[in-house]
XYZ file of N, CA, C and O in Angstrom:
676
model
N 56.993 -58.850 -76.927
C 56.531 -57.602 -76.494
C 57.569 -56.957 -75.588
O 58.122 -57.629 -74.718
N 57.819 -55.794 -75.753
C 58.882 -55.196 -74.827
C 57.926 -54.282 -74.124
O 56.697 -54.290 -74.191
N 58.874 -53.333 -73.297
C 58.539 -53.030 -71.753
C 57.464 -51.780 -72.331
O 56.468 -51.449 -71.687
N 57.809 -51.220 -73.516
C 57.106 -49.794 -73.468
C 55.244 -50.719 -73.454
O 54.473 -50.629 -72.499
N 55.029 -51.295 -74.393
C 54.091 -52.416 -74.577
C 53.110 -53.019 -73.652
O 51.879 -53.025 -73.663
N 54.092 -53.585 -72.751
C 53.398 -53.783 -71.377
C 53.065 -52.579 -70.670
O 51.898 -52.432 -70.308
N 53.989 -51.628 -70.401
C 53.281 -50.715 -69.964
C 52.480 -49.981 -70.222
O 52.191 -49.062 -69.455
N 51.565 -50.273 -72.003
C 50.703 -49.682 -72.711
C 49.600 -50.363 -72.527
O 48.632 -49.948 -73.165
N 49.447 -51.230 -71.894
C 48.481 -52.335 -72.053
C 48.281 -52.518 -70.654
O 47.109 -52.465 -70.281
N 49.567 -52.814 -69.405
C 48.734 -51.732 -68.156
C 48.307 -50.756 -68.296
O 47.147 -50.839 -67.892
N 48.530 -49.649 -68.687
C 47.894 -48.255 -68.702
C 46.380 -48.637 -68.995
O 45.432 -48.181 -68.355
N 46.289 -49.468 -69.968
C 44.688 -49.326 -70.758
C 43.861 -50.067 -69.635
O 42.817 -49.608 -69.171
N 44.239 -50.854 -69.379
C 43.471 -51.653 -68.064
C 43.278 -50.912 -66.919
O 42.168 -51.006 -66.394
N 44.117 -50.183 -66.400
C 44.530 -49.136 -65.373
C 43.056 -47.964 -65.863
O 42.223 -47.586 -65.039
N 43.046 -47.717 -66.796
C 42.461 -46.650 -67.146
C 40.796 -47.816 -67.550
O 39.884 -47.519 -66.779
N 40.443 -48.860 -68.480
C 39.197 -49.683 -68.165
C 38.869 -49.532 -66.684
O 37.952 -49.039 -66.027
N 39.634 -49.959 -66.522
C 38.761 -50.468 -64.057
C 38.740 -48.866 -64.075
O 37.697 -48.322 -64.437
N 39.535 -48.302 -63.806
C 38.898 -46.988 -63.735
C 37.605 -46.705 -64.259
O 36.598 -46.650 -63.553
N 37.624 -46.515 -65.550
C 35.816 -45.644 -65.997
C 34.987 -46.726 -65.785
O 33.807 -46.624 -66.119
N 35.483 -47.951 -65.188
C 33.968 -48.846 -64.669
C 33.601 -48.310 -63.293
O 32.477 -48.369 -62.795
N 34.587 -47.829 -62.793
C 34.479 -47.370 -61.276
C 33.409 -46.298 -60.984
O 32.513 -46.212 -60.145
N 33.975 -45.263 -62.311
C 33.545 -44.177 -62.239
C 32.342 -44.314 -63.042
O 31.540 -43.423 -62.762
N 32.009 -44.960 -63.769
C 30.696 -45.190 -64.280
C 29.749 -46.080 -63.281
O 28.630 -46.403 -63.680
N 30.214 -46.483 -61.950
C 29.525 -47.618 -60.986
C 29.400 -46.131 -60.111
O 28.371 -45.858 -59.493
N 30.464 -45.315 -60.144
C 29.751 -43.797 -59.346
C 28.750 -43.122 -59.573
O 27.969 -42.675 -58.733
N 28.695 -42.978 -60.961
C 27.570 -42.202 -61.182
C 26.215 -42.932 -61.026
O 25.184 -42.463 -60.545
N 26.425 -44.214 -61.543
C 24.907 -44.438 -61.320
C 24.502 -44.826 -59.808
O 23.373 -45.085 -59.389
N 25.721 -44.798 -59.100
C 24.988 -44.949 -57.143
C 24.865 -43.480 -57.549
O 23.722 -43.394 -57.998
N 25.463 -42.247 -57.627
C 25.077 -40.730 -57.802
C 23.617 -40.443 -57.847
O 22.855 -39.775 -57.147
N 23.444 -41.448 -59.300
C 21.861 -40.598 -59.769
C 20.787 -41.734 -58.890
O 19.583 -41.478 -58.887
N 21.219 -42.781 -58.278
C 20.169 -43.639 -57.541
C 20.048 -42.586 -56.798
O 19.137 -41.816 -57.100
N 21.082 -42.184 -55.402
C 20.796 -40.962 -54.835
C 20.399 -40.377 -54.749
O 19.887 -40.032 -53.684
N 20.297 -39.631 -56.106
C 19.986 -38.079 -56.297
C 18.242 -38.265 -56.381
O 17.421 -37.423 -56.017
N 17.920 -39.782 -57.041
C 16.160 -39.716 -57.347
C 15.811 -40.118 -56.507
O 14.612 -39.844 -56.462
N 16.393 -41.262 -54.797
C 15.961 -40.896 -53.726
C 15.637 -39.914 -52.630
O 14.701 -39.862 -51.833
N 16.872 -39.020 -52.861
C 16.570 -38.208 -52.263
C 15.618 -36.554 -52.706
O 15.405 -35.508 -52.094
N 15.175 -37.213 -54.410
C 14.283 -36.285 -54.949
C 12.879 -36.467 -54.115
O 12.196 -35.653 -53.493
N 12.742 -37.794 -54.347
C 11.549 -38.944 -53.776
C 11.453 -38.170 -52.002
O 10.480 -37.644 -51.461
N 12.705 -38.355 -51.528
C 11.933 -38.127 -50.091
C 11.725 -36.310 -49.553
O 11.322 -35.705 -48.560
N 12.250 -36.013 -50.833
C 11.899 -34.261 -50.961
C 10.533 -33.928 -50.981
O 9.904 -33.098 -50.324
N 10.083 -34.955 -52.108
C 8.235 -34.703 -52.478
C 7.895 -35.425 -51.201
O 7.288 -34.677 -50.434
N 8.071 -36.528 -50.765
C 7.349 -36.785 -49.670
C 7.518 -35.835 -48.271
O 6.488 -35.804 -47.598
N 8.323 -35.286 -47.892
C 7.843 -34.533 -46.867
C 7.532 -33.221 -47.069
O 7.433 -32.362 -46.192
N 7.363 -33.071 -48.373
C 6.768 -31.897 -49.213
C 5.175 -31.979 -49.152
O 4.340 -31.079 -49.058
N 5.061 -33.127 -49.222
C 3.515 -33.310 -49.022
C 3.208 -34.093 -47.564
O 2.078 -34.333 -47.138
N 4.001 -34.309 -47.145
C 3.965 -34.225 -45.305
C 3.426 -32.710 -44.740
O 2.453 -32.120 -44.270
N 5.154 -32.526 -45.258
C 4.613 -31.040 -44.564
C 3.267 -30.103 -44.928
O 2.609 -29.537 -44.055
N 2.962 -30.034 -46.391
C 1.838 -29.251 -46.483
C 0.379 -30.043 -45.835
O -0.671 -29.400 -45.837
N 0.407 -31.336 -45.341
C -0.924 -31.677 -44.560
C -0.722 -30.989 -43.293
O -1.553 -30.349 -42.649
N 0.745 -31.259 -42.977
C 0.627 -30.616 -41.535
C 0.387 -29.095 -41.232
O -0.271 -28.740 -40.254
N 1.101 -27.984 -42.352
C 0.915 -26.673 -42.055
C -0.985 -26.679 -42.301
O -1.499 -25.681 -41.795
N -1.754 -27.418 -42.822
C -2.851 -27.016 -43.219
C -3.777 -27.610 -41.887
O -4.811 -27.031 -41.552
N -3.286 -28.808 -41.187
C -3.714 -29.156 -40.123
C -3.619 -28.349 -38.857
O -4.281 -28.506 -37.832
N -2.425 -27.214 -39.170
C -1.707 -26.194 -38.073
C -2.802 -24.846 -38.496
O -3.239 -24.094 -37.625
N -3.022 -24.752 -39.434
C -3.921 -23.576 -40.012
C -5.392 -23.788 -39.241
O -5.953 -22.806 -38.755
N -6.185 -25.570 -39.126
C -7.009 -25.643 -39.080
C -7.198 -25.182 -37.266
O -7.938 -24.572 -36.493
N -6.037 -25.921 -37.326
C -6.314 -25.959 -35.500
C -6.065 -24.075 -34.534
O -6.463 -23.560 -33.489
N -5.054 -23.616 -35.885
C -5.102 -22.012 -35.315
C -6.071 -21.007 -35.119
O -6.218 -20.101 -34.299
N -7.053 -21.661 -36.674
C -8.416 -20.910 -36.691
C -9.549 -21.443 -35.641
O -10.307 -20.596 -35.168
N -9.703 -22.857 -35.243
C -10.265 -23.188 -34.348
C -9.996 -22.131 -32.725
O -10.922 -21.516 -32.196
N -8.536 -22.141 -32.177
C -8.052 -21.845 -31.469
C -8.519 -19.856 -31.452
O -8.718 -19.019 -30.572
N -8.514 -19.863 -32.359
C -8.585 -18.224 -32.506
C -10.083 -18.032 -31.806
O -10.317 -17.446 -30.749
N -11.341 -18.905 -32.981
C -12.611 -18.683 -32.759
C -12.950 -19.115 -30.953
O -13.700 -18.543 -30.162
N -12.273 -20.046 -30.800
C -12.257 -20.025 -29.202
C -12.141 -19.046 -28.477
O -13.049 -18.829 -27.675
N -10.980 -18.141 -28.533
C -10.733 -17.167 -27.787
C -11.697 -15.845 -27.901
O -12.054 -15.040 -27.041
N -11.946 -15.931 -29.156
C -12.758 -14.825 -29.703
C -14.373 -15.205 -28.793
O -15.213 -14.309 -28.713
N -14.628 -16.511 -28.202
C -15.667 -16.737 -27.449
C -15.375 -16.905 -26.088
O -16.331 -16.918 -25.312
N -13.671 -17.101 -25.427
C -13.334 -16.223 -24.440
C -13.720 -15.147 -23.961
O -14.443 -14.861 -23.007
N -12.948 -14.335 -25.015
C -12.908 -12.428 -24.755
C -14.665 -12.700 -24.175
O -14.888 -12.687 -22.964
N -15.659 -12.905 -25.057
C -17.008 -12.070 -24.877
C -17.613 -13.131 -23.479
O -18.566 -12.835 -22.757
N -16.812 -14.326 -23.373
C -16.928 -14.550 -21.889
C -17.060 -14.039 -20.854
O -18.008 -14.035 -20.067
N -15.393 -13.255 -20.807
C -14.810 -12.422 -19.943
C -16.033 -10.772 -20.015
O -16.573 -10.195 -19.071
N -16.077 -10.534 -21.144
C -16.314 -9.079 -21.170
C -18.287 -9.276 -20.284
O -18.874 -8.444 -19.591
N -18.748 -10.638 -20.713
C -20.313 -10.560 -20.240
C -20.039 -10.772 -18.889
O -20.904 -10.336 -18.130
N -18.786 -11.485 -18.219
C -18.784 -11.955 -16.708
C -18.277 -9.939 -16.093
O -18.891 -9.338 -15.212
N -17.373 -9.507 -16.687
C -17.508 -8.256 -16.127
C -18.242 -7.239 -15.940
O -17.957 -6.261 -15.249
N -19.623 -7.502 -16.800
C -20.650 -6.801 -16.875
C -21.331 -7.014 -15.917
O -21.508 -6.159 -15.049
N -21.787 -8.047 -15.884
C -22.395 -8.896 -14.794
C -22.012 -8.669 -13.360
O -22.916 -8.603 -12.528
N -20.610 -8.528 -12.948
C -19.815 -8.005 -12.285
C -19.733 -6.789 -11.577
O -19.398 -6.608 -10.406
N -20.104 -5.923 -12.495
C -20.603 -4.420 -12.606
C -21.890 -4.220 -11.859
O -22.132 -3.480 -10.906
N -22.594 -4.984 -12.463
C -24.011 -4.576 -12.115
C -23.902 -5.105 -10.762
O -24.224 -4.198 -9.994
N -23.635 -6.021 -10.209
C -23.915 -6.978 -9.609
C -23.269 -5.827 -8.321
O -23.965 -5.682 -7.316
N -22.301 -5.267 -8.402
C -21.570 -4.459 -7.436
C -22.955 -3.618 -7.419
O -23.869 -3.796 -6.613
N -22.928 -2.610 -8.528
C -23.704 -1.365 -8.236
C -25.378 -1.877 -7.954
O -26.264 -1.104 -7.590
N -25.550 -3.232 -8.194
C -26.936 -3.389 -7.044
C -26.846 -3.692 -5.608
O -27.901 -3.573 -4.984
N -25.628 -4.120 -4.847
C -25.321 -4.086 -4.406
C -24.948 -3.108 -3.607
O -24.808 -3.485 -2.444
N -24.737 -2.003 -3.793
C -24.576 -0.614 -3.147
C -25.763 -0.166 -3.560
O -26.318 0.228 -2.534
N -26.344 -0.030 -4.305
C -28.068 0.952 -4.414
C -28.378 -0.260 -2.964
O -28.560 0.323 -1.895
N -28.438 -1.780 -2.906
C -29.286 -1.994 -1.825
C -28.700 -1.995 -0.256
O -29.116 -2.556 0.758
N -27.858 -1.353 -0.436
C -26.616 -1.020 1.098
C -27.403 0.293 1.027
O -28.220 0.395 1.941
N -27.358 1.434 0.079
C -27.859 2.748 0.681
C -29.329 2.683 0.563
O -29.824 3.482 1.358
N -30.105 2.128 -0.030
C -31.478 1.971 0.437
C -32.013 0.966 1.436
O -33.217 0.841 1.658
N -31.022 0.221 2.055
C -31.541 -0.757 3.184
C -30.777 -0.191 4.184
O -31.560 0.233 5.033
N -29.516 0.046 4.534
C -28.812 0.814 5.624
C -29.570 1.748 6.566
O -29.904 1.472 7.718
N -29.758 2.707 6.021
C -30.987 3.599 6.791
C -31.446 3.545 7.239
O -31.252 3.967 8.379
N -32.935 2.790 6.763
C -34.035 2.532 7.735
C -33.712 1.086 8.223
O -34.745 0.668 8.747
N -32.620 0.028 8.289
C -32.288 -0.451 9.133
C -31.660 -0.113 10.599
O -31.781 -0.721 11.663
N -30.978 1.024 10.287
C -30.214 1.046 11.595
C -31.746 2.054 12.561
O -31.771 2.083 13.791
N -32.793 2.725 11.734
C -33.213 3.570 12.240
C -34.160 2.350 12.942
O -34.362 2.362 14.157
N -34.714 1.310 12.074
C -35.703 0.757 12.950
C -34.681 -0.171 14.399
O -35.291 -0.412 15.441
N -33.391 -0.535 14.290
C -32.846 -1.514 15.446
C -32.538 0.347 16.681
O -32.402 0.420 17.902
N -32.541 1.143 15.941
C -32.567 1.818 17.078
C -34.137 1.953 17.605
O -34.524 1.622 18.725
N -34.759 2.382 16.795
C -36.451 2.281 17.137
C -36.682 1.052 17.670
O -37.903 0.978 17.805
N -36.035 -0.222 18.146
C -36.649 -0.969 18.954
C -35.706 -1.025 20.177
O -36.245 -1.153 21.277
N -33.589 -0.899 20.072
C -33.748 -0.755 21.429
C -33.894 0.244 21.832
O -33.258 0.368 22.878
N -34.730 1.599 21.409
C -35.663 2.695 22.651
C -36.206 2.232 23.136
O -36.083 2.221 24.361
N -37.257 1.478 22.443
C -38.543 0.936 22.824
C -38.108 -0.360 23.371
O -39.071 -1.126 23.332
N -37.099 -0.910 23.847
C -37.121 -2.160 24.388
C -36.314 -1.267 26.084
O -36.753 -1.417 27.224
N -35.294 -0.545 25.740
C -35.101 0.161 26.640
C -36.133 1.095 27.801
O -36.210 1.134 29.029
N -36.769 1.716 26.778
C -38.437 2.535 27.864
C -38.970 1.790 28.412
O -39.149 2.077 29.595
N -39.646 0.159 27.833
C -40.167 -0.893 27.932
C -39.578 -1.534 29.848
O -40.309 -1.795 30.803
N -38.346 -1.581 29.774
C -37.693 -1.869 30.909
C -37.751 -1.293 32.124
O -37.814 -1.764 33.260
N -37.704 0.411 31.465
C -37.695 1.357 32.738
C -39.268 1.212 33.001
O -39.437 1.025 34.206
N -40.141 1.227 32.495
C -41.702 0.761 32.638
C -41.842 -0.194 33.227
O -42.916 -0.331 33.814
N -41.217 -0.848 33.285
C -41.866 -2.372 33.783
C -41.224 -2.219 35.329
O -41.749 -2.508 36.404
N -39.900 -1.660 35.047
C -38.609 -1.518 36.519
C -37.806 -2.446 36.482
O -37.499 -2.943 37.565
N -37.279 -2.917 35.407
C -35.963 -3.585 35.358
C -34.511 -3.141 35.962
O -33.562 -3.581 36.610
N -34.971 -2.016 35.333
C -33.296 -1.051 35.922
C -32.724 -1.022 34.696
O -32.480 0.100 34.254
N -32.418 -2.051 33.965
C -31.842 -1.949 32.759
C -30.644 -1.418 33.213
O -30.362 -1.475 34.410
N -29.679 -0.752 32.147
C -28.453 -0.568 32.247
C -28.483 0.748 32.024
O -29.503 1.328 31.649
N -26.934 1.544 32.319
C -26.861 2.911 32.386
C -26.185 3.395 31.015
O -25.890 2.568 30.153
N -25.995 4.506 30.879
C -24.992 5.019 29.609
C -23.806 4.098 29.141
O -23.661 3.657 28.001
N -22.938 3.872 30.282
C -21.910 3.496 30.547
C -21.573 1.999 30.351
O -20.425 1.569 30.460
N -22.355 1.442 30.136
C -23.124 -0.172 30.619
C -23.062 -0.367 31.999
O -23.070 -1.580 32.209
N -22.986 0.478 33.363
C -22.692 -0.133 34.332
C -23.926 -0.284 34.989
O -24.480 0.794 35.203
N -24.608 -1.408 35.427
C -25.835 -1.587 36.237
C -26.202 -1.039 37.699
O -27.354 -1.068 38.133
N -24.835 -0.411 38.591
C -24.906 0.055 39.402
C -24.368 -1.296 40.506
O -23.967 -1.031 41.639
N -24.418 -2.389 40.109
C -23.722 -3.799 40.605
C -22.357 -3.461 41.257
O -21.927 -2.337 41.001
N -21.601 -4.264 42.068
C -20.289 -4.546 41.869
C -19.664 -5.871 41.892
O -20.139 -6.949 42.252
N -18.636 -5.610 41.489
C -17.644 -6.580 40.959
C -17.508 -7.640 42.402
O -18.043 -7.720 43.508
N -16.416 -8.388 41.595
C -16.303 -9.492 42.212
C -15.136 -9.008 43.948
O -14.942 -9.437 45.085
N -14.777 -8.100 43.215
C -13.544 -7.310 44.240
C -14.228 -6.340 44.486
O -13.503 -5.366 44.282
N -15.472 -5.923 44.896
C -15.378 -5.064 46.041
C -15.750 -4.193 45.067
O -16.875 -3.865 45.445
N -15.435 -3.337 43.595
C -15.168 -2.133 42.831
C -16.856 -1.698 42.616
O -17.819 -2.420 42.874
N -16.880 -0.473 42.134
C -18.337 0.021 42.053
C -18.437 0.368 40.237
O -19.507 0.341 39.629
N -17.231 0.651 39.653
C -17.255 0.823 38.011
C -15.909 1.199 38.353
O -15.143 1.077 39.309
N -15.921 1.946 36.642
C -14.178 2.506 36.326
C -13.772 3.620 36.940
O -12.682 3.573 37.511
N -14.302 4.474 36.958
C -13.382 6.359 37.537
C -14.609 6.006 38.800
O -15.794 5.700 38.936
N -13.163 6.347 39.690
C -13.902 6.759 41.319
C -14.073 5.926 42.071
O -14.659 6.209 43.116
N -13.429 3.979 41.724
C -13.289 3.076 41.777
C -13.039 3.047 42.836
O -12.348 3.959 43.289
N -13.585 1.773 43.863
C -12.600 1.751 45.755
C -12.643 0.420 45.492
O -13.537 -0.187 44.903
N -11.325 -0.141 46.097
C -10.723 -1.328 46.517
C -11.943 -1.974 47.793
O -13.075 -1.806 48.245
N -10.922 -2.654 47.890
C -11.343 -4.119 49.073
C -11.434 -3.041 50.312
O -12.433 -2.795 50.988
N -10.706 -2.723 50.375
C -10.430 -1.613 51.802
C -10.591 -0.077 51.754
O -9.743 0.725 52.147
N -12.108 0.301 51.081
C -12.443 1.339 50.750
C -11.569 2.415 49.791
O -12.198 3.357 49.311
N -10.365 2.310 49.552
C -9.326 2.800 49.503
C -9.528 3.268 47.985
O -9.766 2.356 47.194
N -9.441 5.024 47.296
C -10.154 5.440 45.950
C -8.871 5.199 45.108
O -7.751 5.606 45.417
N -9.208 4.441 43.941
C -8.183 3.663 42.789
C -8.301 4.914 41.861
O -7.235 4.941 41.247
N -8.970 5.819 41.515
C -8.888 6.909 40.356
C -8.290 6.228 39.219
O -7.161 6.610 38.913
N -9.063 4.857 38.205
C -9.180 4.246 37.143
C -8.326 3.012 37.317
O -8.355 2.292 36.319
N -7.614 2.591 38.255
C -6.615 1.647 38.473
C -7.405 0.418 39.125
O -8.327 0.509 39.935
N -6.779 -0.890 38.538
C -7.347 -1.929 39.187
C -6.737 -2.282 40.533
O -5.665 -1.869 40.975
N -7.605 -3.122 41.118
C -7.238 -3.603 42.527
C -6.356 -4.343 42.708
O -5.809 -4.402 43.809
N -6.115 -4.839 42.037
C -4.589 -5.179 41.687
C -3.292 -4.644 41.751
O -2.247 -4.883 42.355
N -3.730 -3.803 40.887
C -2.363 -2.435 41.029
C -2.551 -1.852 42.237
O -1.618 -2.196 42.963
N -3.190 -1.246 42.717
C -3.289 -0.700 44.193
C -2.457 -1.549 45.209
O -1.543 -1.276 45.988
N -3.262 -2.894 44.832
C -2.628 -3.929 46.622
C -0.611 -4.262 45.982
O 0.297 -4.587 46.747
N -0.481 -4.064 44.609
C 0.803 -4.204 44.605
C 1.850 -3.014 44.225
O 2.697 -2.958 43.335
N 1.377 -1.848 45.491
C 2.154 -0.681 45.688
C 2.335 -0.329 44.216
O 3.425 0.077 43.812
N 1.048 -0.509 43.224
C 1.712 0.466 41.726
C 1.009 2.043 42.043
O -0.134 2.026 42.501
N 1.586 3.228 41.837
C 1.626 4.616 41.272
C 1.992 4.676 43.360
O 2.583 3.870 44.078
N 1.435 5.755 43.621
C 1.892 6.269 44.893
C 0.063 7.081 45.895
O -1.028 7.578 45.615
N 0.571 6.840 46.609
C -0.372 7.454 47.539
C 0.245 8.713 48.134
O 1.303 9.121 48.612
N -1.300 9.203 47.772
C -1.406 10.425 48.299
C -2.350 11.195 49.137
O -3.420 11.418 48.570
N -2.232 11.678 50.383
C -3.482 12.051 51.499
C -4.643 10.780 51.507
O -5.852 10.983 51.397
N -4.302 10.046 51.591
C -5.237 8.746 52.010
C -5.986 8.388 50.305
O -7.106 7.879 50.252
N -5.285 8.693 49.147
C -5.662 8.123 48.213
C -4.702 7.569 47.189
O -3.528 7.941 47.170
N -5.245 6.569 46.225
C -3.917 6.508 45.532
C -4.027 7.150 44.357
O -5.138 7.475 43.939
N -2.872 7.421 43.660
C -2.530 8.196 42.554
C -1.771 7.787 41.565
O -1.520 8.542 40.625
């Protein structure tokens, strides 16, 4: 056998291992291709339990809210009323409340001057004095007779405003 020969007979071998190769490709190819057909349908039918489980739980979720809203809308009603009875019973109790607590302190007031309590004056002042000497607010005299014209005895004994003709000012 000469050289062209041998190298005809490598070639053919060269070229056998080859299309076994390529025939060992295709069929890992099509194993492939029908696994990954296989896990197409399966999360094909994954997924459609889940969008239908997502459907179930949206319509649930919806009818909920839809019993929200009329929650909300009966608590604001309620709300409503609840105010405006609330003011009908402020302007129909207001009134003749304040009229009867005045109708009793008259009558607890007359009651006093009747009996001779003394009771108290406009002003609240009882006609009493203070602990310092004072008789009320305007026209006020210190410890030392001395007329404060609204100023405490305090301010007076610590030289506040100024004196004037034997009073202070």
């Amino acid at each position: 056998m000469n050289a062209a020969n041998w190298v005809s007979v490598f070639a053919a071998v060269v070229a056998a291992g080859a299309a076994v190769v390529a025939a060992s490709a295709a069929r890992q190819l099509r194993r492939g291709a029908r696994d990954l057909a296989l896990a197409l349908r399966r999360l094909e039918s994954e997924a459609g339990a889940t969008l239908s489980q997502a459907h179930a739980v949206i319509g649930h979720a919806s009818g909920e809210l839809a019993r929200v809203e009329e929650v909300l809308g009966s608590a604001g009603a309620v709300t409503a009323t609840v105010a405006s009875a609330s003011r009908l019973a402020e302007r129909v109790f207001t009134n003749p409340l304040v009229k009867i607590v005045a109708f009793g302190a008259g009558v607890g007031g007359g009651a006093r001057r009747l009996v001779g309590d003394g009771g108290t004056g406009p002003n609240g002042s009882n006609g009493s004095t203070g602990r310092n000497g004072s008789t009320g607010r305007n026209g006020s005299t210190g410890r030392n007779g001395e007329r404060l014209h609204g100023r405490s005895v305090d301010d007076a004994e610590r030289g506040g405003g100024r004196r004037t003709s034997g009073s202070w000012r």
